[in-house]
PDB file of C-alpha atoms in Angstrom:
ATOM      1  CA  UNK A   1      15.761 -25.807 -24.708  1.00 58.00           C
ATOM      2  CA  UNK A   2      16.845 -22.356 -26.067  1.00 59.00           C
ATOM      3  CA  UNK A   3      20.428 -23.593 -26.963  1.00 68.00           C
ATOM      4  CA  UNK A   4      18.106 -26.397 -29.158  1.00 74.00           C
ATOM      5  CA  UNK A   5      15.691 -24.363 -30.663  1.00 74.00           C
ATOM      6  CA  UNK A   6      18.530 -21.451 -31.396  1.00 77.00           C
ATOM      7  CA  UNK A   7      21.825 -23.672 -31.818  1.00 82.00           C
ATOM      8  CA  UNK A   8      23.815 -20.885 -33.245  1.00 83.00           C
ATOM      9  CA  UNK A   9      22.842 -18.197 -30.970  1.00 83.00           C
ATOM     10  CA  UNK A  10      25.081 -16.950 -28.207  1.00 81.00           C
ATOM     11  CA  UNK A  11      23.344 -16.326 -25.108  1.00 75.00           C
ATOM     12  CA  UNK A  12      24.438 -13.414 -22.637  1.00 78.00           C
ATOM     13  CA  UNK A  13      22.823 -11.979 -19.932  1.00 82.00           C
ATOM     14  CA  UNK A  14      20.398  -9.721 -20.070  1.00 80.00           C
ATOM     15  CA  UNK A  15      21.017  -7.875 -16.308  1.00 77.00           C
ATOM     16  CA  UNK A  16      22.868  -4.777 -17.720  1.00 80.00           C
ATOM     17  CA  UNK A  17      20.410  -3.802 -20.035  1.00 78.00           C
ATOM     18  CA  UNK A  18      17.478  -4.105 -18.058  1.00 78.00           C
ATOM     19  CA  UNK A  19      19.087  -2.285 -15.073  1.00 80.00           C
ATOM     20  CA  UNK A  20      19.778   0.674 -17.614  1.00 82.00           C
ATOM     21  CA  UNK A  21      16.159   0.530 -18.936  1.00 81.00           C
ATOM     22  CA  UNK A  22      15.017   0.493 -15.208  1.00 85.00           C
ATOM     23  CA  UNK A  23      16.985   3.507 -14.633  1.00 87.00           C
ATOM     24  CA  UNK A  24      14.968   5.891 -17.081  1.00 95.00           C
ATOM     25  CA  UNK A  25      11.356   6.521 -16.019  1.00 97.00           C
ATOM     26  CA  UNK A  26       8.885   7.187 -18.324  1.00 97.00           C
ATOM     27  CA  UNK A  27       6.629  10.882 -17.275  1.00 97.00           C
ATOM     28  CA  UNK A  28       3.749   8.485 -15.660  1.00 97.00           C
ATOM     29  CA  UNK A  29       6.333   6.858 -14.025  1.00 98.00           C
ATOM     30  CA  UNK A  30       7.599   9.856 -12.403  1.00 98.00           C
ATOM     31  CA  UNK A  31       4.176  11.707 -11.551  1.00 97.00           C
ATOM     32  CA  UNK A  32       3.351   8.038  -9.766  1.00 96.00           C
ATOM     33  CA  UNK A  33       6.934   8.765  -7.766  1.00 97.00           C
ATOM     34  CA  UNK A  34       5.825  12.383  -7.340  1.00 97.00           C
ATOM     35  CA  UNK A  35       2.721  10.693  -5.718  1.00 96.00           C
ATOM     36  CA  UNK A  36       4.737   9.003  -3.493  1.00 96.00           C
ATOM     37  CA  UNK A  37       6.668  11.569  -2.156  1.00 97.00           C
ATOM     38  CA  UNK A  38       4.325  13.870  -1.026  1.00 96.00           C
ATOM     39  CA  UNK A  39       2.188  11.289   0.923  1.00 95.00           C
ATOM     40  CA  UNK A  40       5.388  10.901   2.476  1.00 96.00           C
ATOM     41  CA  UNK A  41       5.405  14.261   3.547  1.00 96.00           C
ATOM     42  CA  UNK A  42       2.557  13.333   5.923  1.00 94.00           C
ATOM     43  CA  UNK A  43       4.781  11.395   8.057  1.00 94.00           C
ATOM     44  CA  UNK A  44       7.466  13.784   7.939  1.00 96.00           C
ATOM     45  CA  UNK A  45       4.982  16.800   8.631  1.00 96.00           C
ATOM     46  CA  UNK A  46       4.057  14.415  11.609  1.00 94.00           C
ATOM     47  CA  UNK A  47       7.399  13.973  13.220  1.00 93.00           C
ATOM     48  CA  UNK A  48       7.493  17.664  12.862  1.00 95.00           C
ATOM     49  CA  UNK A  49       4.776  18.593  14.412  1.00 94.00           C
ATOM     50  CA  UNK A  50       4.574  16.445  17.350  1.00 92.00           C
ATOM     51  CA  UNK A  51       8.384  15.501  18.485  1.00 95.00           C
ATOM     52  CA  UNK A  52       8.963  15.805  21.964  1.00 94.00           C
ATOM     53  CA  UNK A  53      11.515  14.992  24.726  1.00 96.00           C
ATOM     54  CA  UNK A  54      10.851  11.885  26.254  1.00 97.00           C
ATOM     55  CA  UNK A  55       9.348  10.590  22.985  1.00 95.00           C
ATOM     56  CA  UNK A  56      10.465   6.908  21.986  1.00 97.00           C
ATOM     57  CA  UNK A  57      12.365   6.292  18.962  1.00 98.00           C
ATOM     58  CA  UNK A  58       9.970   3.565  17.940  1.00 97.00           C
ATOM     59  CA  UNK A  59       6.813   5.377  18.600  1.00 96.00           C
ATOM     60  CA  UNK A  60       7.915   8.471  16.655  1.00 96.00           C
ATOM     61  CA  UNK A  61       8.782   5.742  13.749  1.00 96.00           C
ATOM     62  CA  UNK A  62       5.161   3.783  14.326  1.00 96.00           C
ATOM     63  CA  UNK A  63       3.347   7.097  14.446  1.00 95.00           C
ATOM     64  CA  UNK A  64       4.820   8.464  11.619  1.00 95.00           C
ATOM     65  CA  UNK A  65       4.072   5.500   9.279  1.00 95.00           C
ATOM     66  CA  UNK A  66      -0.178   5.349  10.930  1.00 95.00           C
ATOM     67  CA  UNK A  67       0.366   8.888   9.459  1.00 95.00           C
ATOM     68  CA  UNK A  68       1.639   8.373   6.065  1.00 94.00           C
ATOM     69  CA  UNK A  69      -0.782   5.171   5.967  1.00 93.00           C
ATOM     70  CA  UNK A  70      -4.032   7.835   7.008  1.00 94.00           C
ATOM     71  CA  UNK A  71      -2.574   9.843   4.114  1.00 93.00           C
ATOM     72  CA  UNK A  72      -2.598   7.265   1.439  1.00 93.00           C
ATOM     73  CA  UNK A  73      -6.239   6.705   1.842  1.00 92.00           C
ATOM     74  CA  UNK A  74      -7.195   9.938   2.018  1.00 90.00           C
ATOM     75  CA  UNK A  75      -5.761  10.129  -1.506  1.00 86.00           C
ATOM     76  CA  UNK A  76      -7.414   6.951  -2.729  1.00 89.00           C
ATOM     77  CA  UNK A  77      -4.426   4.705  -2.935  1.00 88.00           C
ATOM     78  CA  UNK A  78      -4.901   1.192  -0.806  1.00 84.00           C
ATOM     79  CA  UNK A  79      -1.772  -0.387  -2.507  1.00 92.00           C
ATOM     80  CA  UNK A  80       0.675   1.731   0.427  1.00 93.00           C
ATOM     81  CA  UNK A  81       3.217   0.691   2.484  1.00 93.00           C
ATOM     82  CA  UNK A  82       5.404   2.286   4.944  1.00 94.00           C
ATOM     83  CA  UNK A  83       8.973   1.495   6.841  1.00 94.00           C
ATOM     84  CA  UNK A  84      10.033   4.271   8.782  1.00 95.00           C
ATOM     85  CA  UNK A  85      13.069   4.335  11.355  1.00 96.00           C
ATOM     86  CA  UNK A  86      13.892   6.536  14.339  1.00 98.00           C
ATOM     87  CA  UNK A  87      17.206   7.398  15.022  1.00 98.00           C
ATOM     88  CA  UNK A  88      18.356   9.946  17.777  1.00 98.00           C
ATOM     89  CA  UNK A  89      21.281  10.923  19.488  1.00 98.00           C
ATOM     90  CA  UNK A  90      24.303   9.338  19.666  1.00 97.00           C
ATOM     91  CA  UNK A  91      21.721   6.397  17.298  1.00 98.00           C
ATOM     92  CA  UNK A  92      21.759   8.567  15.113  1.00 98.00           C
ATOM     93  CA  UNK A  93      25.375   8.422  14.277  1.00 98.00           C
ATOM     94  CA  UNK A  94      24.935   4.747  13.468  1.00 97.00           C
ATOM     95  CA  UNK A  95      22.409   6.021  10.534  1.00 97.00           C
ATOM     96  CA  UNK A  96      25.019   4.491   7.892  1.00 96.00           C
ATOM     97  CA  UNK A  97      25.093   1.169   9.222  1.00 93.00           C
ATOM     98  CA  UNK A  98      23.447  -1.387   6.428  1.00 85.00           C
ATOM     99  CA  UNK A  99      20.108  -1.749   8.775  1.00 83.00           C
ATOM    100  CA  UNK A 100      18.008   1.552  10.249  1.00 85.00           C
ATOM    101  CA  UNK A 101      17.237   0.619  13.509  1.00 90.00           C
ATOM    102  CA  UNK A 102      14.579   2.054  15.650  1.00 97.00           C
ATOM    103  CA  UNK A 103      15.054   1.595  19.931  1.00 97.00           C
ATOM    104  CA  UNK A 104      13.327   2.397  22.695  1.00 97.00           C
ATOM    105  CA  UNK A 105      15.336   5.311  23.504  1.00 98.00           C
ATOM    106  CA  UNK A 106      14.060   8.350  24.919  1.00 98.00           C
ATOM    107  CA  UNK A 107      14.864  11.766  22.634  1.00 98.00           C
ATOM    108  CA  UNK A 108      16.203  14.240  24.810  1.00 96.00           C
ATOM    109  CA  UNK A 109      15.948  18.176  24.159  1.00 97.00           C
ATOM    110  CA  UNK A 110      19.945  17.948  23.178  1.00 97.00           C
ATOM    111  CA  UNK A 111      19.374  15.378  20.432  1.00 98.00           C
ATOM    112  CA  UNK A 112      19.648  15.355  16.972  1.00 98.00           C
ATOM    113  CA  UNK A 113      16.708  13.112  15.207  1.00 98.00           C
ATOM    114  CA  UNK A 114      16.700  11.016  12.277  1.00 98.00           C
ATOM    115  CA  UNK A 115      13.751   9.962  10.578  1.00 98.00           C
ATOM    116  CA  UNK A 116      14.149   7.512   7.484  1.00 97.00           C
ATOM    117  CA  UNK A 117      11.485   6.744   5.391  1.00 96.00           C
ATOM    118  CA  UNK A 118      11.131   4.283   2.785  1.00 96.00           C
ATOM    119  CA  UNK A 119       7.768   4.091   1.527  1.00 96.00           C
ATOM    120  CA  UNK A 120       5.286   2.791  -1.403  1.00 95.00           C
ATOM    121  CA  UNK A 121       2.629   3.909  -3.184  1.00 95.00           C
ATOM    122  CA  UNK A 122       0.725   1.398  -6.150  1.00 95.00           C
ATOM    123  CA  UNK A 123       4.780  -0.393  -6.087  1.00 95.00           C
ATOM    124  CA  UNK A 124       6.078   2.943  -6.755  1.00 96.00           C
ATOM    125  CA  UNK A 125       9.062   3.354  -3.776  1.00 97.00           C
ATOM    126  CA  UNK A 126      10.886   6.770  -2.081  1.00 97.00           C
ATOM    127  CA  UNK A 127      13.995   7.311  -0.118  1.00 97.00           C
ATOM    128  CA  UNK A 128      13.893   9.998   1.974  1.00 98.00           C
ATOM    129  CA  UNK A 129      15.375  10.919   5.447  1.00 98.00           C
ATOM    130  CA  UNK A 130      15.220  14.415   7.417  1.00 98.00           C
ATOM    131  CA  UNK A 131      17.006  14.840  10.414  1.00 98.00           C
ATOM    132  CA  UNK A 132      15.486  17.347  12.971  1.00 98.00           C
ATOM    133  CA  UNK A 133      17.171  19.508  15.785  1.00 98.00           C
ATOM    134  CA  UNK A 134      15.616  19.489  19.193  1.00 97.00           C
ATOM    135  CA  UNK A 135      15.981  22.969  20.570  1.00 95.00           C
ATOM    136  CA  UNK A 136      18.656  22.482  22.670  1.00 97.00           C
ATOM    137  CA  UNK A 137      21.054  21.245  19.977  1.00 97.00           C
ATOM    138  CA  UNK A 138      24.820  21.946  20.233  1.00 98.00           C
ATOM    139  CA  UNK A 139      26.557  24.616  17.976  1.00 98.00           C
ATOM    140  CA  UNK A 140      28.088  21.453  16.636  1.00 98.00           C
ATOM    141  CA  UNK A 141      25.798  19.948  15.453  1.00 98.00           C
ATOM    142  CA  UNK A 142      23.594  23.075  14.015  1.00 98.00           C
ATOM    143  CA  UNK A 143      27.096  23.183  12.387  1.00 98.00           C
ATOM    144  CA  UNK A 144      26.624  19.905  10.670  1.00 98.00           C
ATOM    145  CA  UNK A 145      23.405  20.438   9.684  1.00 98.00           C
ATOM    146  CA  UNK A 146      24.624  23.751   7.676  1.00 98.00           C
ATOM    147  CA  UNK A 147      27.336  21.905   5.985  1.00 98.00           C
ATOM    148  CA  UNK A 148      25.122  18.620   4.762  1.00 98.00           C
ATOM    149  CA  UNK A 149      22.464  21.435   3.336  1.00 98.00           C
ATOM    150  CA  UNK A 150      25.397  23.325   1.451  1.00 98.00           C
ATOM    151  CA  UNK A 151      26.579  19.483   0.506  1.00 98.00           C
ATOM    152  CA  UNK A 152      22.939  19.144  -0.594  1.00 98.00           C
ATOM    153  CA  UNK A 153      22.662  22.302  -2.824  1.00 98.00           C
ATOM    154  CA  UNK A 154      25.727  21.628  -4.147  1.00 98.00           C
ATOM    155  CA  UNK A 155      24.963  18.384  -5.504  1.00 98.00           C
ATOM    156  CA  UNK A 156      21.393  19.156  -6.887  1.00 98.00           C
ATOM    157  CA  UNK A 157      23.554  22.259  -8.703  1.00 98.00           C
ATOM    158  CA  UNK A 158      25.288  19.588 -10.795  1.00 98.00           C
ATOM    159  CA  UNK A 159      22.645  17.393 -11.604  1.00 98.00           C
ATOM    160  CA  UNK A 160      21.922  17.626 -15.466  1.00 98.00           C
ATOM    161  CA  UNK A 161      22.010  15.061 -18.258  1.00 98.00           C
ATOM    162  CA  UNK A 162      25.250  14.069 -19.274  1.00 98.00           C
ATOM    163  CA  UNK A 163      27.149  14.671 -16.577  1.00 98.00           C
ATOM    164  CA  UNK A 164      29.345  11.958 -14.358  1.00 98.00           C
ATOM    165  CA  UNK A 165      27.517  10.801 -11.607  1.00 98.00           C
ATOM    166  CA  UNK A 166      30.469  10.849  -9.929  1.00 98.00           C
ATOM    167  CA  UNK A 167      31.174  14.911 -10.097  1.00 98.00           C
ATOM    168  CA  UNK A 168      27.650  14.487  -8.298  1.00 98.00           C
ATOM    169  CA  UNK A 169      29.300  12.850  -5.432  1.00 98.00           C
ATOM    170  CA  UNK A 170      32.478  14.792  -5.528  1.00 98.00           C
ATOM    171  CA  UNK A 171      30.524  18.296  -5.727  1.00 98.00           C
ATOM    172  CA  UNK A 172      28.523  16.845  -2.200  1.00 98.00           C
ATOM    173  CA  UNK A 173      31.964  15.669  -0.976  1.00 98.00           C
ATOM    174  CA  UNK A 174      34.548  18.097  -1.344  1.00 98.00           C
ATOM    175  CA  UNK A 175      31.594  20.959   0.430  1.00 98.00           C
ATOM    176  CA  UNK A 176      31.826  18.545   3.420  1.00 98.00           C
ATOM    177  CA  UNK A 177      35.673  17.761   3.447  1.00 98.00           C
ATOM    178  CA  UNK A 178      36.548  21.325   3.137  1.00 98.00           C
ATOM    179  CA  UNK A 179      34.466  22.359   6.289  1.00 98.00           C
ATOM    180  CA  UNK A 180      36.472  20.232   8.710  1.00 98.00           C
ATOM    181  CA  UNK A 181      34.640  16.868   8.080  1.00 98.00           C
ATOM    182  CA  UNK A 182      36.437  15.192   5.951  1.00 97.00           C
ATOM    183  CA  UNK A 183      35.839  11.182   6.299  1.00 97.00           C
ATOM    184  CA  UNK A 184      32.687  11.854   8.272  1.00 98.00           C
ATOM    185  CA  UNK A 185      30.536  10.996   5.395  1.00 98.00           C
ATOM    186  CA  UNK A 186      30.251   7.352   4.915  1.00 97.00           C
ATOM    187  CA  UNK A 187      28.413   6.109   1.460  1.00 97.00           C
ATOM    188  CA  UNK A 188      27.858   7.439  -1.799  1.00 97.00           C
ATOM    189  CA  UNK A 189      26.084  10.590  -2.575  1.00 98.00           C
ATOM    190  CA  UNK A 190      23.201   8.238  -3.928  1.00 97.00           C
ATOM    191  CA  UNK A 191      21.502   5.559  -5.660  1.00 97.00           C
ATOM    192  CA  UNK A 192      18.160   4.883  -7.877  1.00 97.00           C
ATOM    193  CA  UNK A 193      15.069   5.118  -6.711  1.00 97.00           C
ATOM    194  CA  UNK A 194      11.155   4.146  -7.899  1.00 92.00           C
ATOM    195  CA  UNK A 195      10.808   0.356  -8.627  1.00 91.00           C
ATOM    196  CA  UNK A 196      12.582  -0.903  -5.578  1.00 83.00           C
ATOM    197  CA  UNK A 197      12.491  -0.405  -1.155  1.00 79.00           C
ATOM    198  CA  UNK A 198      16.238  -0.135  -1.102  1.00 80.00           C
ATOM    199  CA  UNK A 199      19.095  -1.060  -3.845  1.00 82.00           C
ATOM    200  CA  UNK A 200      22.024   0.698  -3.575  1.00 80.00           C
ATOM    201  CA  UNK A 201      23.023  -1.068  -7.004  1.00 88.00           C
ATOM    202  CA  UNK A 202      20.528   0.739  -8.650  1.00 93.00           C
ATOM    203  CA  UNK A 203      21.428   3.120 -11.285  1.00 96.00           C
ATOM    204  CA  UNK A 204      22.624   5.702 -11.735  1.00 97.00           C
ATOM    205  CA  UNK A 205      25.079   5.433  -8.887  1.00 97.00           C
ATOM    206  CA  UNK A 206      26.192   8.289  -7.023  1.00 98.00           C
ATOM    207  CA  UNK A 207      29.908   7.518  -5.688  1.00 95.00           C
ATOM    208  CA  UNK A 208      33.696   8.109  -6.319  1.00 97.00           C
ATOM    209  CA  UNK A 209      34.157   5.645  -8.549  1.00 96.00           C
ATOM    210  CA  UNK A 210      31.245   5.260 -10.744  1.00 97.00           C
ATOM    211  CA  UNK A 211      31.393   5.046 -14.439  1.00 96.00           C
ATOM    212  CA  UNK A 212      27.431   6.036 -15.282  1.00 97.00           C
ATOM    213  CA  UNK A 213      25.977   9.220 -17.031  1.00 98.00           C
ATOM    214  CA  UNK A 214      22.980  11.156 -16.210  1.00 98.00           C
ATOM    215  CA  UNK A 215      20.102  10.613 -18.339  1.00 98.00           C
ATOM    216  CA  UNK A 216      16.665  12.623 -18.471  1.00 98.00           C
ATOM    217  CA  UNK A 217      14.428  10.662 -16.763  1.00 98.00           C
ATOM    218  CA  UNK A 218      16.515   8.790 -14.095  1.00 98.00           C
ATOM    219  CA  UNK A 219      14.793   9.033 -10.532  1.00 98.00           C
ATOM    220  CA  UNK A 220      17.826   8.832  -8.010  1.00 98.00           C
ATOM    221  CA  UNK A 221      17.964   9.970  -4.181  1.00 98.00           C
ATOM    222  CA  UNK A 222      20.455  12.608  -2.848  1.00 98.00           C
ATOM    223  CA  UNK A 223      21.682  11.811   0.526  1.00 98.00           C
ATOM    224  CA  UNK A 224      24.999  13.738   1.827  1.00 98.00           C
ATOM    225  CA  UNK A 225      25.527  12.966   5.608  1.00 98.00           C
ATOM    226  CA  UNK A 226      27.736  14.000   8.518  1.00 98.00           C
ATOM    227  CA  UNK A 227      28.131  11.260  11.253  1.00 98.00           C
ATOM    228  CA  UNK A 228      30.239  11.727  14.272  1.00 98.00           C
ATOM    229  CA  UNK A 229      30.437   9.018  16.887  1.00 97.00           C
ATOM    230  CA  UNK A 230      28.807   9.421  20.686  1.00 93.00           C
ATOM    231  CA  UNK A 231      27.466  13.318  19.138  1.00 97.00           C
ATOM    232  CA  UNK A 232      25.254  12.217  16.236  1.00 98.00           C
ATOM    233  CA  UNK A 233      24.530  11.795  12.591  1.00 98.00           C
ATOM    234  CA  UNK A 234      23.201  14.539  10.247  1.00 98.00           C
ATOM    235  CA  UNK A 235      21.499  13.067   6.791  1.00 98.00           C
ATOM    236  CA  UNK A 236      19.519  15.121   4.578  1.00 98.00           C
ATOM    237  CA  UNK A 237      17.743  12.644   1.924  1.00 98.00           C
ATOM    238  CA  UNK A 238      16.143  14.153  -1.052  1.00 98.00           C
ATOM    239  CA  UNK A 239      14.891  12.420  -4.345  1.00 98.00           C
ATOM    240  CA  UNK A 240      15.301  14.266  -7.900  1.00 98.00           C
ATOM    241  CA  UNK A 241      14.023  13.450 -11.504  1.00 98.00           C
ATOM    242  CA  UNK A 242      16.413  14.669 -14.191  1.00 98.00           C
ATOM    243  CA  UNK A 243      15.129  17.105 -16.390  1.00 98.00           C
ATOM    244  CA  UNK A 244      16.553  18.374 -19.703  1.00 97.00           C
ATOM    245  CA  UNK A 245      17.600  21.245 -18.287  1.00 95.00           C
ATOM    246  CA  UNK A 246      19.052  20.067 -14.834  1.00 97.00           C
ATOM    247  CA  UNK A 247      16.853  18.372 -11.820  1.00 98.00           C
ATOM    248  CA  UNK A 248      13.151  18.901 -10.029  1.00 98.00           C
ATOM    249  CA  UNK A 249      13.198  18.197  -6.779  1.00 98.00           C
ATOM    250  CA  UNK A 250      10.592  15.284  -6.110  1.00 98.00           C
ATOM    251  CA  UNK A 251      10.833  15.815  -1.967  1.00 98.00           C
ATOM    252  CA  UNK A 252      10.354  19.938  -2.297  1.00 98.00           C
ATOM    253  CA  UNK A 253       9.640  19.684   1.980  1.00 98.00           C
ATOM    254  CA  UNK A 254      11.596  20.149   5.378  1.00 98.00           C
ATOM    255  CA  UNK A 255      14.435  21.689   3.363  1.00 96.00           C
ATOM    256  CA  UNK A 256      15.974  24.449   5.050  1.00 97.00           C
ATOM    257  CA  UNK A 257      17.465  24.613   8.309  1.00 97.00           C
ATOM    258  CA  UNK A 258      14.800  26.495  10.131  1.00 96.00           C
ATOM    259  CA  UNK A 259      12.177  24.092   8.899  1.00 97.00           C
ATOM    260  CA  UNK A 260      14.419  21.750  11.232  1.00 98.00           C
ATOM    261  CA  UNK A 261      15.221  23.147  13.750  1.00 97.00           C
ATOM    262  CA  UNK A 262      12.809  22.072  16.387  1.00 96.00           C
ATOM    263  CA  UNK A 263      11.382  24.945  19.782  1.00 93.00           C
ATOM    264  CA  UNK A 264      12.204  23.570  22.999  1.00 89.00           C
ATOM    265  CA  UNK A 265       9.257  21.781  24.346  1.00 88.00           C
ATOM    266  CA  UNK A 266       8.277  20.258  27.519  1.00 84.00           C
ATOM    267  CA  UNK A 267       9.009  16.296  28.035  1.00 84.00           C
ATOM    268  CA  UNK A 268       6.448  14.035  26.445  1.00 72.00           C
TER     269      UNK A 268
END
């Protein structure tokens, strides 16, 4: 019909364009993802507060989610949803896999723990993932949690408009090659975030080899990562709205190492 009613037209697809236009929030759009975020807290503040050895993967996961879902209300919103995924131990190592997967595996006071989070808030999505210490961690992996932080930092230090998304990557990358883990982290540096659960299509991408720009506005996630078979996986997820002047951090919670870093407590 539209090569009839427009017979000289050429017709091309529209996909590019309305990815980019997708890829710039407008303010409201980024207070509604600022929204978002800090319900999420709730289930992170949660998983904080009551880990314990002995707990299930799954409960921590369904538990967490009741929590962000109590949250939401108490802020007025009834348009939520929550998907949250417990990951610990030598699970934990499997974080990159294309699927979270939550088991019914006990946490042990060695483990490290990583809760994902992807939640919604009036269709307005986050991407966020802390990974906690239980207090009888190895030096190892305290180790990798130090490194993905300084990985972290390191990226959010580049962030500003007009620079290569990939420098982003490389800036996260080259902290965690040059401190003896070089190949342990296994995806890009990040992706978009805001309209969508997961799509690591979205722009701007964060990787080696990507050709995009930073833009004021774009809402993107921040996720460097250790993971080291049968000892565990480290990811610290953040998600950032660029500013004229460089980045705000949109997850500003569970940040620092001592914030997770877990006491020992007595099995669940």
């Amino acid at each position: 019909i539209a090569n009839q009613a427009f017979p000289s037209a050429t017709f091309v697809r529209a996909h590019d364009l309305l990815a980019q236009l997708e890829s710039v929030k407008t303010p409201q759009e980024i207070a509604a993802i600022r929204t978002a975020c800090s319900v999420a807290a709730a289930g992170f503040d949660y998983a904080r507060r009551d880990l314990h050895p002995g707990s299930k993967e799954m409960e921590l996961a369904v538990q967490a989610a009741a929590t962000f879902a109590t949250s939401a209300a108490a802020a007025g919103v009834d348009r939520q949803q929550a998907f949250l995924y417990c990951m610990s131990g030598p699970n934990s190592a499997k974080a990159y896999y294309a699927y979270a997967h939550s088991t019914a595996r006990r946490i042990n006071q060695s483990d490290a723990v990583l809760l994902h989070c992807n939640s919604q808030l009036n269709g307005f999505w986050t991407d966020i993932t802390r990974t906690y210490l239980m207090g009888n961690a190895s030096p190892k992996l305290n180790d990798m949690t130090r490194v993905v932080l300084q990985a972290r930092d390191a990226a959010l230090q580049k962030i500003t408009p007009g620079v290569a998304a990939c420098e982003v990557d490389r800036a996260a990358r080259e902290v965690i090659d040059k401190n003896g883990y070089a190949g342990a982290f296994k995806h890009p540096t990040g992706h978009g975030v805001g309209f969508g659960a997961i799509s690591g299509a979205a722009l701007p991408r964060l990787h080696p080899k990507s050709t995009d720009k930073l833009e004021t506005g774009m809402v993107f996630n921040v996720e460097p990562a250790i993971y080291l078979e049968n000892i565990g996986g480290i990811r610290q997820c953040e998600m950032v709205a660029v500013t004229c002047t460089g980045c705000e951090l949109l997850t500003p919670f569970q940040n620092r190492a001592g914030d997770l870093l877990l006491p020992k407590r007595r099995v669940a």
